[in-house]
Every structure is written in structure tokens, then in C-alpha cells.
Coordinates of C-alpha atoms in Angstrom, one line a residue:
Chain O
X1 CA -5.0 -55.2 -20.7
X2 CA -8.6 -55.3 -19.9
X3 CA -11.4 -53.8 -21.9
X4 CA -14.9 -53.3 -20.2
X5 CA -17.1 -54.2 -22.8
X6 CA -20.4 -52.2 -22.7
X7 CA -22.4 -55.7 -23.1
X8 CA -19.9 -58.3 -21.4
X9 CA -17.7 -56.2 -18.7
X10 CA -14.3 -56.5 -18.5
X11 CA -12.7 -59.1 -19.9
X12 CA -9.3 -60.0 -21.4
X13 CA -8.1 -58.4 -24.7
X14 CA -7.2 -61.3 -26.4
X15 CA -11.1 -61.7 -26.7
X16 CA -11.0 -58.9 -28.8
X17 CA -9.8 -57.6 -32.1
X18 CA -8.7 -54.2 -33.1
X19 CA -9.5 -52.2 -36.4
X20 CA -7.8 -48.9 -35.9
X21 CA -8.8 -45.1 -35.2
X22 CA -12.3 -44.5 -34.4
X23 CA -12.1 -40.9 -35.8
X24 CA -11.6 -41.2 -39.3
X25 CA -14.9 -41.1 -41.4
X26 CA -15.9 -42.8 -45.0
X27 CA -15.9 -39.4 -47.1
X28 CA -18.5 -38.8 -49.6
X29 CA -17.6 -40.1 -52.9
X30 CA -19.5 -37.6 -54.9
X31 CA -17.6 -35.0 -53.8
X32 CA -15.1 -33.0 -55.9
X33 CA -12.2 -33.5 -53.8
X34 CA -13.1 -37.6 -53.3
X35 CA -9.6 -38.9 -54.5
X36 CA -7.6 -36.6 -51.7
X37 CA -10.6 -37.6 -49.2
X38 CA -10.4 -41.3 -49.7
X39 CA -6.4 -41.5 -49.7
X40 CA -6.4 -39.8 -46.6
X41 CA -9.1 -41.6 -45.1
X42 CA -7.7 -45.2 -46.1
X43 CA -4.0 -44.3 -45.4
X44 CA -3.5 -41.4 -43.2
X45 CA -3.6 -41.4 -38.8
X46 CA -3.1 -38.9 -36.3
X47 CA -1.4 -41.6 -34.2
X48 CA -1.7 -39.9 -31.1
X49 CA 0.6 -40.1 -27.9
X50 CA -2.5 -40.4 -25.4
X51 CA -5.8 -40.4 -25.7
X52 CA -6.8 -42.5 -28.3
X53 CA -10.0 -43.4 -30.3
X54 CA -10.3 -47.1 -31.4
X55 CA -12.6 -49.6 -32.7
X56 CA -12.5 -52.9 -31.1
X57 CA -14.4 -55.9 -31.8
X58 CA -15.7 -58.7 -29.4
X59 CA -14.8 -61.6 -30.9
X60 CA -14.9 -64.1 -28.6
X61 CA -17.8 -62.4 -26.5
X62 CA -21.4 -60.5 -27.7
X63 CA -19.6 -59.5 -31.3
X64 CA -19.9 -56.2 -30.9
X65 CA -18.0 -53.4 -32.7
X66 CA -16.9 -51.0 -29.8
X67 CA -15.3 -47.4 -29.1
X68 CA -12.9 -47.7 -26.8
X69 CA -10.8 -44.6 -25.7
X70 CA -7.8 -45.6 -24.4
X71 CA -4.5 -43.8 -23.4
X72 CA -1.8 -45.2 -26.0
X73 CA 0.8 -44.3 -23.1
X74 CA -0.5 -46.3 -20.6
X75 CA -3.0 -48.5 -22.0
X76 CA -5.2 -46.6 -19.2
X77 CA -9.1 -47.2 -20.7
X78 CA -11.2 -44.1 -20.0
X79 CA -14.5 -44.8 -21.7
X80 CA -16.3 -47.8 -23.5
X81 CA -19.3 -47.4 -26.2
X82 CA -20.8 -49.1 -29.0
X83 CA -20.3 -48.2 -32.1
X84 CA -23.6 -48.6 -33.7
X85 CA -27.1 -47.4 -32.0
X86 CA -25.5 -44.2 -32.2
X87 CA -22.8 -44.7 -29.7
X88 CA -24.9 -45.4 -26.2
X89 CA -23.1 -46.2 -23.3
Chain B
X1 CA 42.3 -43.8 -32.0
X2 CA 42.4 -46.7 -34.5
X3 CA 41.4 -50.1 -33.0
X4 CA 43.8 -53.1 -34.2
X5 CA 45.9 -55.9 -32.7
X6 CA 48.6 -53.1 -32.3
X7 CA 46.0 -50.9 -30.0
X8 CA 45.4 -53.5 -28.0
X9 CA 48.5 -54.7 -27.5
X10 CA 49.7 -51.3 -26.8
X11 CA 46.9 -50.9 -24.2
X12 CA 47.2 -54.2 -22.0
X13 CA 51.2 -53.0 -22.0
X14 CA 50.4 -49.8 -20.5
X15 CA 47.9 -51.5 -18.6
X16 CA 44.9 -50.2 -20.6
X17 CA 45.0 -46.4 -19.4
X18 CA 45.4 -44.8 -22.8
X19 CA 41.8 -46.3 -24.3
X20 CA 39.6 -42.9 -25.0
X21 CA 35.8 -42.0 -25.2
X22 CA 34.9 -43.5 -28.4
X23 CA 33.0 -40.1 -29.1
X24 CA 33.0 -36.7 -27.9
X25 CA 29.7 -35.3 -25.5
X26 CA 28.9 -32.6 -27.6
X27 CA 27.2 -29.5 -26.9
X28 CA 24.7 -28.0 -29.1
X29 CA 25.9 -25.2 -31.9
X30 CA 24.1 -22.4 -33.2
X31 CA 24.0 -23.7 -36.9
X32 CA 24.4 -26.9 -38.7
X33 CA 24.3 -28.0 -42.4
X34 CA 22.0 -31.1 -41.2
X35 CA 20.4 -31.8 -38.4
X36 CA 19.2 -35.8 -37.9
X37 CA 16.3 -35.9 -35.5
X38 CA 17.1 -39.3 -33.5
X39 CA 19.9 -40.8 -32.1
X40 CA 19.3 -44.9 -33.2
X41 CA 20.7 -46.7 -35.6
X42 CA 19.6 -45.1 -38.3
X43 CA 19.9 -41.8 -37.3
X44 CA 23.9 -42.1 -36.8
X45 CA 24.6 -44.6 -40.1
X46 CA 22.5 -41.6 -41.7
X47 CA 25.3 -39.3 -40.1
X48 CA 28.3 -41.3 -40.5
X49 CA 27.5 -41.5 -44.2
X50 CA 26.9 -38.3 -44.7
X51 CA 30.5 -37.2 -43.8
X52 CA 32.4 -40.1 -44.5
X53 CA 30.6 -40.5 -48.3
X54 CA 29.1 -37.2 -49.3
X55 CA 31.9 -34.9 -47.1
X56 CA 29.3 -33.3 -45.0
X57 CA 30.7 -33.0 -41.3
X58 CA 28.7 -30.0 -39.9
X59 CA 26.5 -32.2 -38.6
X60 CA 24.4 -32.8 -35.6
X61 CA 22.4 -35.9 -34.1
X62 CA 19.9 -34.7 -32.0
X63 CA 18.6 -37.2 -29.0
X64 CA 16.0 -37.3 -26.6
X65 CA 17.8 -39.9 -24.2
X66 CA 21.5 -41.2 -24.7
X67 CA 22.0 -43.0 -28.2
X68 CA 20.9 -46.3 -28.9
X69 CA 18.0 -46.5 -26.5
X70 CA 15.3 -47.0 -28.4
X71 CA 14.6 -49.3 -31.0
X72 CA 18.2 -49.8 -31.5
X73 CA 18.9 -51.5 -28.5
X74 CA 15.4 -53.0 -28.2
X75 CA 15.6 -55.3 -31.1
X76 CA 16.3 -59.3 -31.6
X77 CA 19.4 -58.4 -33.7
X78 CA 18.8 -60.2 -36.9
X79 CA 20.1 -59.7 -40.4
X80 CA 19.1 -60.6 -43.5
X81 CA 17.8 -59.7 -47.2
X82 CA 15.0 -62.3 -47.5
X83 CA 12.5 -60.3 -48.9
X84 CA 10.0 -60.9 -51.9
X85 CA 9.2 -57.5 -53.7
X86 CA 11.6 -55.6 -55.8
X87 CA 11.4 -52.4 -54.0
X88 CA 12.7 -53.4 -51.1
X89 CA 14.3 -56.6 -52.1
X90 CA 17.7 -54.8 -53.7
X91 CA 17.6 -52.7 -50.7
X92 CA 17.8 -55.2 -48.0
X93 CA 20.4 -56.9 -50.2
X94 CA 22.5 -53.6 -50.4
X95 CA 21.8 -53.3 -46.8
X96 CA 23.6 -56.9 -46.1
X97 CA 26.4 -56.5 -48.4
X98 CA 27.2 -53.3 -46.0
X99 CA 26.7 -55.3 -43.3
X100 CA 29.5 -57.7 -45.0
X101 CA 32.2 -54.6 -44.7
X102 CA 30.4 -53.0 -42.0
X103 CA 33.2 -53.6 -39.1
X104 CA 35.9 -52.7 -41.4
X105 CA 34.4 -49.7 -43.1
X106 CA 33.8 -48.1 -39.2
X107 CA 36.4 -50.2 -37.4
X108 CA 34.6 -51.2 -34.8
X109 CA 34.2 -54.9 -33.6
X110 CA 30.1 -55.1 -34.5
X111 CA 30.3 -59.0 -34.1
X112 CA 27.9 -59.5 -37.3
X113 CA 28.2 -63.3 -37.4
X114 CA 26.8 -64.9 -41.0
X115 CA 25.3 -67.9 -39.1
X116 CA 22.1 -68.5 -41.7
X117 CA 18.6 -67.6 -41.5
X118 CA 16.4 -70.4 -41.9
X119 CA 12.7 -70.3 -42.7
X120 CA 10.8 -72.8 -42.1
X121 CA 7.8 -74.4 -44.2
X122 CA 5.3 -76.8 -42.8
X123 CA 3.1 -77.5 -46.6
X124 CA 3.3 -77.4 -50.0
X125 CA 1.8 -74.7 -50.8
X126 CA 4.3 -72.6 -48.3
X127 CA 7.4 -74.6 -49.8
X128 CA 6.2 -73.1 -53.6
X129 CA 6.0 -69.8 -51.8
X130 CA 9.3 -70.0 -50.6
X131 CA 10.6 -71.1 -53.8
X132 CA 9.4 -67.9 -55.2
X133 CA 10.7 -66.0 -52.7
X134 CA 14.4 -67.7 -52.8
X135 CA 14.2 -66.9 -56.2
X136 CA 13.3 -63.3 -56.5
X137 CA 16.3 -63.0 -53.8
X138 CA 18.8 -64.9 -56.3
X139 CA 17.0 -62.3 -59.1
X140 CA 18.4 -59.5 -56.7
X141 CA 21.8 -60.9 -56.3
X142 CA 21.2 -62.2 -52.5
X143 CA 21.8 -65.7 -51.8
X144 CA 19.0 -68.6 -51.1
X145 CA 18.8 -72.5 -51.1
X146 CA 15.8 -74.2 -50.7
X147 CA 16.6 -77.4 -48.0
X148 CA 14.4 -80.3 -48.0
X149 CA 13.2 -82.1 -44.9
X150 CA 16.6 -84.0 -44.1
X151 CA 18.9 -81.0 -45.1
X152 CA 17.0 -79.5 -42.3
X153 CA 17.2 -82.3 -39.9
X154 CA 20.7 -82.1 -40.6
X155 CA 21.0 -78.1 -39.3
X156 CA 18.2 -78.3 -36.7
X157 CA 17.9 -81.6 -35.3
X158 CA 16.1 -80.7 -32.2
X159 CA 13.0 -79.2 -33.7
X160 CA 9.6 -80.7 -33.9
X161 CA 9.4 -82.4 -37.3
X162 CA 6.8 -84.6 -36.5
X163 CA 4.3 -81.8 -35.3
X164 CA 0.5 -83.5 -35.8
X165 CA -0.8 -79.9 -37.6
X166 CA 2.6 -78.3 -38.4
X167 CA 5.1 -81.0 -39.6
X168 CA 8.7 -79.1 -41.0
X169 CA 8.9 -80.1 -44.1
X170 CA 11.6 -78.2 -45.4
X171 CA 13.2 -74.3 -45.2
X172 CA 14.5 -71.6 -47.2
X173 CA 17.8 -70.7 -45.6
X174 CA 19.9 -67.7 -46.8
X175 CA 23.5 -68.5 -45.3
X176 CA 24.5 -64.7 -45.2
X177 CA 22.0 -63.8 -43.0
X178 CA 23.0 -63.9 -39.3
X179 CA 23.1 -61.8 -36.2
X180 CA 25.0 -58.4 -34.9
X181 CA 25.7 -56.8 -31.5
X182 CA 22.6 -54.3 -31.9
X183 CA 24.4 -52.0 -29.5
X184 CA 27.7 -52.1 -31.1
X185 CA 26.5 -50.9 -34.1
X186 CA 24.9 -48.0 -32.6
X187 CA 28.8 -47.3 -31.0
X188 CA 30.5 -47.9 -34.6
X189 CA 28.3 -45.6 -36.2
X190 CA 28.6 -42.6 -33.5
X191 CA 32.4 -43.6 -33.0
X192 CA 33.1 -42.7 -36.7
X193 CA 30.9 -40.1 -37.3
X194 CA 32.2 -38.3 -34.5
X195 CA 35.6 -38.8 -35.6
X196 CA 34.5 -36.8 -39.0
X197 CA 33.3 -34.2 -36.9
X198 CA 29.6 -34.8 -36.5
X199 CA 28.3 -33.5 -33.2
X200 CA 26.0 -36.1 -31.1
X201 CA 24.0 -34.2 -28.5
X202 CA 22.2 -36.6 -26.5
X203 CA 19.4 -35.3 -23.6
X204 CA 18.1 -33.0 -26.2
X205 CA 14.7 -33.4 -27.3
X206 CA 13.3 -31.5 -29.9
X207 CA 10.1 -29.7 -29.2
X208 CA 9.4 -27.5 -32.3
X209 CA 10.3 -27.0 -36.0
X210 CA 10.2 -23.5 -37.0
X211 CA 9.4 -23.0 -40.4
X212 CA 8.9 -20.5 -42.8
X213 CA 7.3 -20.1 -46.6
X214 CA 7.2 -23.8 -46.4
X215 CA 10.5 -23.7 -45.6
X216 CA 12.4 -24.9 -42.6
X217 CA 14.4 -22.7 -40.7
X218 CA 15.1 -23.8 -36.8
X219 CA 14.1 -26.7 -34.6
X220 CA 13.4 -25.9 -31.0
X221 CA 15.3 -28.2 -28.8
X222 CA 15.4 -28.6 -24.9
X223 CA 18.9 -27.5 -25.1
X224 CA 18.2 -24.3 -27.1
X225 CA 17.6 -23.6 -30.6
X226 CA 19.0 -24.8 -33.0
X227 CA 19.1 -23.4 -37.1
X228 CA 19.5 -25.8 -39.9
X229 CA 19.8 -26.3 -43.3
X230 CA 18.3 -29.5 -43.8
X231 CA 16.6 -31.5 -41.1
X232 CA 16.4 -34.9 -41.6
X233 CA 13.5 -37.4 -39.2
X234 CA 14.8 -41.0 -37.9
X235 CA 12.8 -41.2 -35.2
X236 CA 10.9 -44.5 -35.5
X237 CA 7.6 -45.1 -33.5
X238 CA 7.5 -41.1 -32.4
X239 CA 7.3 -40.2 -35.8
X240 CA 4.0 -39.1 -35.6
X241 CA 4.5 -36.6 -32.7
X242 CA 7.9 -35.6 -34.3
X243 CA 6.1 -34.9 -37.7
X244 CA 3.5 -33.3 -36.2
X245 CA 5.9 -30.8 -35.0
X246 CA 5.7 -30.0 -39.2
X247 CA 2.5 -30.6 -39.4
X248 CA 2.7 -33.1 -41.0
X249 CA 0.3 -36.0 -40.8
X250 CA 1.6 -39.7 -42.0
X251 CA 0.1 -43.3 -42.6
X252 CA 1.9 -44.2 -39.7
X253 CA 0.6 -45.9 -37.1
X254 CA 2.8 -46.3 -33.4
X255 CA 2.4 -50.5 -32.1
X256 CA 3.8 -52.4 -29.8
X257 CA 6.5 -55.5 -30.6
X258 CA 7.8 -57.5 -27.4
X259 CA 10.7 -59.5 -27.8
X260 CA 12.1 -62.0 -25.2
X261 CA 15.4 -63.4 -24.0
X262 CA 16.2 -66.5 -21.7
X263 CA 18.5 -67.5 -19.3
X264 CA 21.4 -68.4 -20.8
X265 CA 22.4 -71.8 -21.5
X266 CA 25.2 -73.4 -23.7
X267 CA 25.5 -73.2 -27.4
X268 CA 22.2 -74.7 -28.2
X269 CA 21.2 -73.2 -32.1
X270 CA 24.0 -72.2 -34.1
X271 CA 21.8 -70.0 -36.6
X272 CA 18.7 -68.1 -36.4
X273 CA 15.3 -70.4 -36.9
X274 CA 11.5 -68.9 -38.3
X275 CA 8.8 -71.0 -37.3
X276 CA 6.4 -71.1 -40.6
X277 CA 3.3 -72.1 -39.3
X278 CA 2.7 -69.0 -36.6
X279 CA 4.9 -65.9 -36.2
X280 CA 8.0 -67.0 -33.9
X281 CA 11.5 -66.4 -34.7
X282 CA 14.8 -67.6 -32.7
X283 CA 18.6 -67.5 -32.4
X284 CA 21.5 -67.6 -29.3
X285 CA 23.6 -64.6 -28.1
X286 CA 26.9 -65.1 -27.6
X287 CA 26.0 -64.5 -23.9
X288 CA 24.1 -68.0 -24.2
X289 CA 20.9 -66.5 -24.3
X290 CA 18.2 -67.7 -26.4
X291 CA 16.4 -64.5 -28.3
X292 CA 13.5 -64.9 -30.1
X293 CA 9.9 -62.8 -30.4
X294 CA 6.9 -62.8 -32.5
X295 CA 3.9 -61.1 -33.4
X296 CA 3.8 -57.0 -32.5
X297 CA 0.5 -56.9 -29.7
X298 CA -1.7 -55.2 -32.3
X299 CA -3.0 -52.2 -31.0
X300 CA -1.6 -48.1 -31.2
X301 CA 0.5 -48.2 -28.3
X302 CA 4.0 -45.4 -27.2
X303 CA 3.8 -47.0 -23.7
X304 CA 7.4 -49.6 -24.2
X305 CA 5.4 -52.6 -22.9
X306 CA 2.8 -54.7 -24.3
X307 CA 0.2 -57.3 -22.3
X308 CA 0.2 -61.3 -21.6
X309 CA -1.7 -62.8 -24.5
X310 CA 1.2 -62.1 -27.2
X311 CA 3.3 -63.6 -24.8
X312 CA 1.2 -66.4 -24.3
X313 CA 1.2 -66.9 -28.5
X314 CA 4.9 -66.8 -28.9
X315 CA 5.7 -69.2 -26.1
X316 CA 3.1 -71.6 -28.1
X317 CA 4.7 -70.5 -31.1
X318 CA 7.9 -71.9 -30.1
X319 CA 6.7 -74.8 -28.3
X320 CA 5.5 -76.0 -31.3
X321 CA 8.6 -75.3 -32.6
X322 CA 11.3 -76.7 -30.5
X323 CA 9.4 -78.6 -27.4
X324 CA 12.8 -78.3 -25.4
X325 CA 12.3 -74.8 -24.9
X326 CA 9.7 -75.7 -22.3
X327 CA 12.9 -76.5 -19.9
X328 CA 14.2 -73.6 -20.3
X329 CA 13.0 -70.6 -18.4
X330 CA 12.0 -67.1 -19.7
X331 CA 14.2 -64.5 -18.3
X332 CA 13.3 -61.0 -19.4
X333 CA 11.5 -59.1 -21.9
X334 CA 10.7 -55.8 -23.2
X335 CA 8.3 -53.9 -25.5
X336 CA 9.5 -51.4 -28.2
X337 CA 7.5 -48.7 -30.7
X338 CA 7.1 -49.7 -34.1
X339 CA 6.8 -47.1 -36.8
X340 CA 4.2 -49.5 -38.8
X341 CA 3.4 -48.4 -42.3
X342 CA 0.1 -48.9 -44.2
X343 CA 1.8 -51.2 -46.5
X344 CA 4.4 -52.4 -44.3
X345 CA 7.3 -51.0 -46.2
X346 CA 9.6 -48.1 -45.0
X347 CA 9.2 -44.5 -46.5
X348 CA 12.8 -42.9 -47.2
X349 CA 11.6 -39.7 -49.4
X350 CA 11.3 -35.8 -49.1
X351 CA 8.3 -34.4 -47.2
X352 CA 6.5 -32.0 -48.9
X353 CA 8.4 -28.9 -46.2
X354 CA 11.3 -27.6 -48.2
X355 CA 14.9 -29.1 -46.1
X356 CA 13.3 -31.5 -44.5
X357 CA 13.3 -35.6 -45.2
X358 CA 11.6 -38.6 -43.7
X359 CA 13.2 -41.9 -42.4
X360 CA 10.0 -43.9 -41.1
X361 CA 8.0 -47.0 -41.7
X362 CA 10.6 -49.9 -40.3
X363 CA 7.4 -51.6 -38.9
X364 CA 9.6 -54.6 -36.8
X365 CA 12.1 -55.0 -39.2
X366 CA 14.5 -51.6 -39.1
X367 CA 17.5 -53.3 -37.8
X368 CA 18.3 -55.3 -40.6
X369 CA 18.4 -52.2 -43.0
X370 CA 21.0 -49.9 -40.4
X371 CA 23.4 -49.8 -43.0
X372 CA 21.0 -49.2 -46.0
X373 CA 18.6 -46.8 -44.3
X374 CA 21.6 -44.6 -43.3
X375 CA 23.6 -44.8 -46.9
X376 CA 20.2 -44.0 -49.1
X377 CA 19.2 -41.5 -46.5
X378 CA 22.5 -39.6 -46.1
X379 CA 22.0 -39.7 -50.1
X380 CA 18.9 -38.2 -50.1
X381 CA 19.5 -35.5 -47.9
X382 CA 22.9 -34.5 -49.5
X383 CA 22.0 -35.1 -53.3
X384 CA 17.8 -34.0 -52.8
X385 CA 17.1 -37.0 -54.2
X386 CA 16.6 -40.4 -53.9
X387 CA 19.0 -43.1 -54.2
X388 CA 18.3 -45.6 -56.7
X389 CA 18.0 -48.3 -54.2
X390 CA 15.4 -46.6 -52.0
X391 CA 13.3 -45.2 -55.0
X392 CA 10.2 -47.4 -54.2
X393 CA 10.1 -45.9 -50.6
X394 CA 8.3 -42.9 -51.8
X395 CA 6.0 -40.8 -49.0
X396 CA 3.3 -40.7 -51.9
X397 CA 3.2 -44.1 -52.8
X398 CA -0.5 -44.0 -51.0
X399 CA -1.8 -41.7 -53.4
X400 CA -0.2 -43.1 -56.9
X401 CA -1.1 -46.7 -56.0
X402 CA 2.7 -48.0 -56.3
X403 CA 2.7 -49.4 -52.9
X404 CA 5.2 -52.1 -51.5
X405 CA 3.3 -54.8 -49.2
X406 CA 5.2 -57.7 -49.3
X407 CA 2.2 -59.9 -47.6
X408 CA -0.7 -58.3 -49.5
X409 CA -2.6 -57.7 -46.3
X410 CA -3.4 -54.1 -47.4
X411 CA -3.9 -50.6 -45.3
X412 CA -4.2 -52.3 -42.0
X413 CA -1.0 -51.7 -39.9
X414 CA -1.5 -54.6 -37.2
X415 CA -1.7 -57.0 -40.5
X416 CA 1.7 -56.4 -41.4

């Protein structure tokens, strides 16, 4: 499997390192419901069959966190982005 | 038909033209009492139990391909109870004392051979952590002996002892531990749940679960639908799309693991060897085949095959284990889907839909605990509650912070 970085272009995966679903987002911890919002956050994944929204780090390359969205049935990448500066391309 | 010397003799008198289909191809009924969702391992000890120990025979096991074909015949065949933490330690244990009865119980010829599981240590530090670990094992009734270097020498004399970073300095070996024919246990369990009247319906894929005030009513199947009493989910790494079916959503993630067999040779290792220092793990099939694997690939994956650089790392891996496997050549390998847990401990609980139950979270170690995962499932579903030996795999262990991570890596799947 090859990722195309944003910064690097496509290199090897082993260059990389993977954190998880992209989707999931730090709830607010003020909120009433905060306990419920952070168990699900920390523990719970839609675990799709198919498209798939994933943070990837470049390690081994420009060290940057990435969004990759990837096809968890073929491993088929679709679209590349970083994940800070507001996801550009 | 009862399988003894007397069968066979029988048989290769008559010129063996009597032998039957170990079980029936069953077509779907309208109604069952349970339904099990999967046709692995699990799924059919789950069955098997549930008639043969709790007297529940209208049953079906529902699935998607012909039994067997996933996990359960994907897997590197190893047994053992080696684990740290009381909540899962007493259930691997229980899980290899079945194993100890197993071909007896189902009579059928399993070929669950006792030939050790040694685990290797390569530094102090990792000796005093096996020493702790043999001994919460002895603590749960399962058998350990801590081996020095030259009891290790004596077992393994091929290895690489005198590795510059990773020297073997010793090993924890549990003696019961061993091997089984993956795909004979699969048979043993449908041949005697069958035999109790349990209905296997294989090519039938379940598409929907119907349910009503929170309770569950019908599964949609390929082949028609299908009501049932209880439904019970032993579907491994599609648990997520099966569960979604409920909507239900888990802390389950779907990876990869690739395991590896070479061409076979003659009896080389006569038990099954853990490398200590990386993730690499090794024994011989009968067929003279040398099995091992490693590390799952890392990443959410349902596509059955995983990519070059975890290859790469488990051929290093066992190079630095045993240099001699470098003259040997690699002959096939395969990818499976890994239910993996957030703490990396399977979930064997209730779901929060009235009738139906969970069976998830093997991560790369669900064929070890067939036996167990079947007998405290078929429990759960026929009592509605959980047996004592699979208490700690609660669904909501998550949210009230008793969770069961036997490496302390925390909620990252990939870690564990």
C-alpha cells in the first residue's frame, strides 16, 4: 500500500503510522452530557466496510498528520489532506 | 454414526461405503429458539453447547459462506491459557481444560496435540515479567515453569542464543499448551450439534434485524426470513456491519493479521516457539509445514489481505529468531479480519436490544478460546446471564472503567 502524501507523494506505508478514524471529534467537556461524549469518543467506531476516514502520520517523511480516505475493502486511497491548516489539499 | 476403532474397522471391511455426511445441509425454518449469527468456531461450539449442555436444539447457525471459512480456518492453530489478568486468565484456562476433553466430548479426531508453548525472554526485566505472568497462571490453576537459558537450549537448540541485541536468555513454557487441526474443530462442533438437531444453513447471509419495542423479532436473511427468540452475534471482524444491522455501534475496530506457512520440511520444532524481543510466533503442522505469523498490519482493513512491510517484519522477526529459517522458503500466506477491541480483551455480554447477545473482541487470539467462547456464550444466551468465567467481558466495561488490557497499551486497537 501506497499513500500519496500531500507534501512527499507517494511513498510506502511502512513510512507511516496510523492513529484511527478521522471522524470522531474531542467533545466539549463542559457539557452536561460530557461522560457519555467522552466514552464514546475514546472507545466507540463506526468501523466501516469502505470508505474510510483515517489519520496517518509521516513518520519517516515531512511528519505530517494526514487524512487519508481509504477504502477498507480494497485498500483503494481516494483522497489525501492535512489535517491541520484546515485540511488543504 | 459414532466414530471408533469399531467404525473404522467396520468401514475399510465394507470398503468404506457406509461413512455418512458428518452433518445435514439444512434448509432454513420459519422459527427458531436461537439463532447464532456466524458459522466459525465460535459460532458452532456456541451451538453445540447450547443443545448438548443447556438442552436447546431448535437451533440455527446462520452463514454467509460454508462453515469454517473465516477466521476459523485462517488462523495459526495455537492453544494455550498464558494470560496475565484475572478476567481473562481463568477463562483461557477453562478454555484449555475443554480443549483437554474436547475430542472425546464431540468425538471427533481434533488432533489437539499438548506440545508446549514456549515464550521466550531476551532480559531481565522480561524474565521478572514472565515470572509474574507464570505465576498469576499457576494462581489460576494453569500450568507454567520458568526455564533458564540451558533448559531452553535443551528444547530449542537451533535458535539464536547468541543474538548481539536479543540474546535468549530463558522462557516461560506452559507444557499444555500446543496446537489443533483449526478446521477439525470447526467439523467436531457442527458434526455434534447437528447430531442434537441444530440446523446449519450455510450461503445465508443475514441482511437485516427486525426489531421491535427494543425487542428483537426477525433477522432478514438471503434465504428468507427468519423469526427468533434470541439472536446471538459470532461474527468476528464483521461485527461492526453485523451490529450495525441493530444499530448498534461498538469499540470495535476491523484490522488485518497475516499469517504464513512454508514448504514443508521434516519434523524440525516439536512445540510452538514466541520470539520475545519482536512479535513472531512459530510451530510445524503435521503436514511438515512451518506456521508462524506476527504483528496484525495496523490499519481498519475487511479486504482478507494485508501489504509487504508486515511481511517484511516477521521474516526479520524470525530470522533473528532461528537463522535456519532463511533456507527455507515461504510458501503461502493469507490475511484474516480481526475483531480488535479497545482494550484487547473479548466482549461476551448482552447488548442493550432485548434477545440479542454479543460474541466479539477476539482481536488475534479467538482460536485458543473455541471451546470457552462457545460454553460461556451458550450460557449466556440460555440462562440471560453471564457465566462466571466470562463475567469481566462485559459490553460496558468502557464506561465503568473495569477494563481488561493485558498490555496496558490503552484505547488504541493497533496497540494491542
Amino acid at each position: 500500500m501506497r499513500i500519496p502524501c500531500s507534501f512527499c507523494g507517494p511513498r510506502g506505508n511502512e513510512e507511516f503510522t496510523y492513529l484511527g478514524d478521522a471522524t470522531v471529534r474531542r467533545p466539549d467537556p463542559a457539557a452536561p452530557n460530557a461522560m457519555q461524549a467522552f466514552h464514546d469518543y475514546v472507545y466507540l467506531r463506526e468501523n466501516p466496510s469502505g470508505l474510510h476516514q483515517e489519520l496517518w502520520f509521516h513518520g519517516s517523511g515531512c511528519r505530517s498528520w494526514l487524512i487519508v480516505t481509504r477504502n477498507t475493502r480494497t485498500h483503494e486511497i481516494s483522497d489525501v489532506k492535512f489535517a491541520l491548516r484546515g485540511g488543504e489539499a | 454414526m459414532k466414530y471408533s476403532v469399531f467404525s473404522l474397522l467396520r468401514e475399510a471391511l465394507r470398503g468404506h461405503t457406509g461413512w455418512t455426511p458428518a452433518w445435514r445441509k439444512a434448509e432454513p425454518k420459519a422459527q427458531y429458539d436461537v439463532v447464532i449469527v456466524g458459522g466459525g468456531g465460535h459460532g458452532l461450539a456456541t451451538a453445540y453447547y447450547l443443545a448438548k449442555e443447556h438442552g436447546i436444539t431448535n437451533v440455527a447457525v446462520l452463514e454467509k459462506s460454508t462453515i469454517g471459512s473465516g477466521n476459523a480456518g485462517r488462523n495459526t492453530t495455537i492453544i494455550r491459557s498464558n494470560y496475565l489478568l484475572p478476567g481473562n486468565e481463568a477463562f483461557y484456562e477453562w478454555s484449555m481444560k475443554l480443549w483437554e476433553g474436547l475430542e472425546q466430548d464431540f468425538n471427533y479426531n481434533a488432533m489437539v496435540s499438548q506440545r508446549g508453548v514456549l515464550n521466550l525472554y531476551h532480559s531481565d526485566a522480561q524474565r521478572d515479567a514472565y515470572a509474574r505472568r507464570g505465576n498469576s497462571m499457576r494462581l489460576h490453576g494453569a500450568d507454567a515453569e520458568l526455564l533458564d537459558r540451558v533448559a531452553v537450549q535443551r528444547m530449542a537448540p537451533y535458535l539464536d542464543f547468541e543474538n548481539a541485541r536479543f540474546p535468549i536468555h530463558g522462557g516461560l513454557l506452559q507444557r499444555r499448551g500446543g496446537t489443533a487441526r483449526h478446521d477439525a474443530v470447526v467439523w467436531g462442533y457442527a458434526r455434534g450439534a447437528d447430531t442434537r438437531g441444530v440446523d446449519i444453513i450455510e450461503n445465508c447471509e443475514v441482511t437485516g434485524i427486525d426489531i421491535r419495542d427494543g425487542r428483537i423479532i426477525s433477522l432478514d436473511t438471503t434465504r428468507g426470513a427468519i423469526r427468533a427468540n434470541k439472536i446471538g452475534l459470532a461474527v468476528a471482524g464483521n461485527t461492526a456491519r453485523v451490529a450495525a444491522l441493530a444499530g448498534l455501534r461498538l469499540p470495535i475496530e476491523s484490522h488485518v493479521l497475516q499469517a504464513f506457512v512454508s514448504e514443508g520440511i521434516k519434523p524440525a520444532i516439536d512445540s510452538v516457539v514466541t520470539f520475545g524481543a519482536g512479535h513472531f510466533y512459530i510451530s510445524q503442522s503435521d503436514k511438515g509445514g512451518l506456521v508462524f505469523g506476527g504483528d496484525i498490519d495496523g490499519y481498519n482493513s475487511y479486504a482478507w489481505r494485508g501489504n509487504m512491510p508486515v511481511i517484511e517484519d516477521v521474516m526479520e522477526a524470525g530470522m533473528a529468531l532461528w537463522p535456519g529459517l532463511g533456507r527455507i522458503r515461504m510458501l503461502r500466506q493469507w490475511g484474516g479480519l480481526m475483531d480488535m477491541s479497545m482494550d484487547g480483551s473479548p466482549i461476551i455480554d448482552r447488548t442493550g436490544v432485548d434477545g440479542l447477545y454479543l460474541n466479539c473482541g477476539w482481536c488475534y487470539g479467538g482460536f485458543k478460546a473455541t471451546p470457552a467462547s462457545g460454553w460461556c456464550f451458550a450460557h449466556l444466551i440460555a440462562r440471560d446471564e453471564p457465566h462466571s468465567g466470562a463475567a469481566a467481558m462485559r459490553l460496558d466495561r468502557t464506561m465503568t472503567g473495569a477494563v481488561i488490557d493485558e498490555k496496558g497499551a490503552g484505547a488504541q486497537p493497533n496497540l494491542h
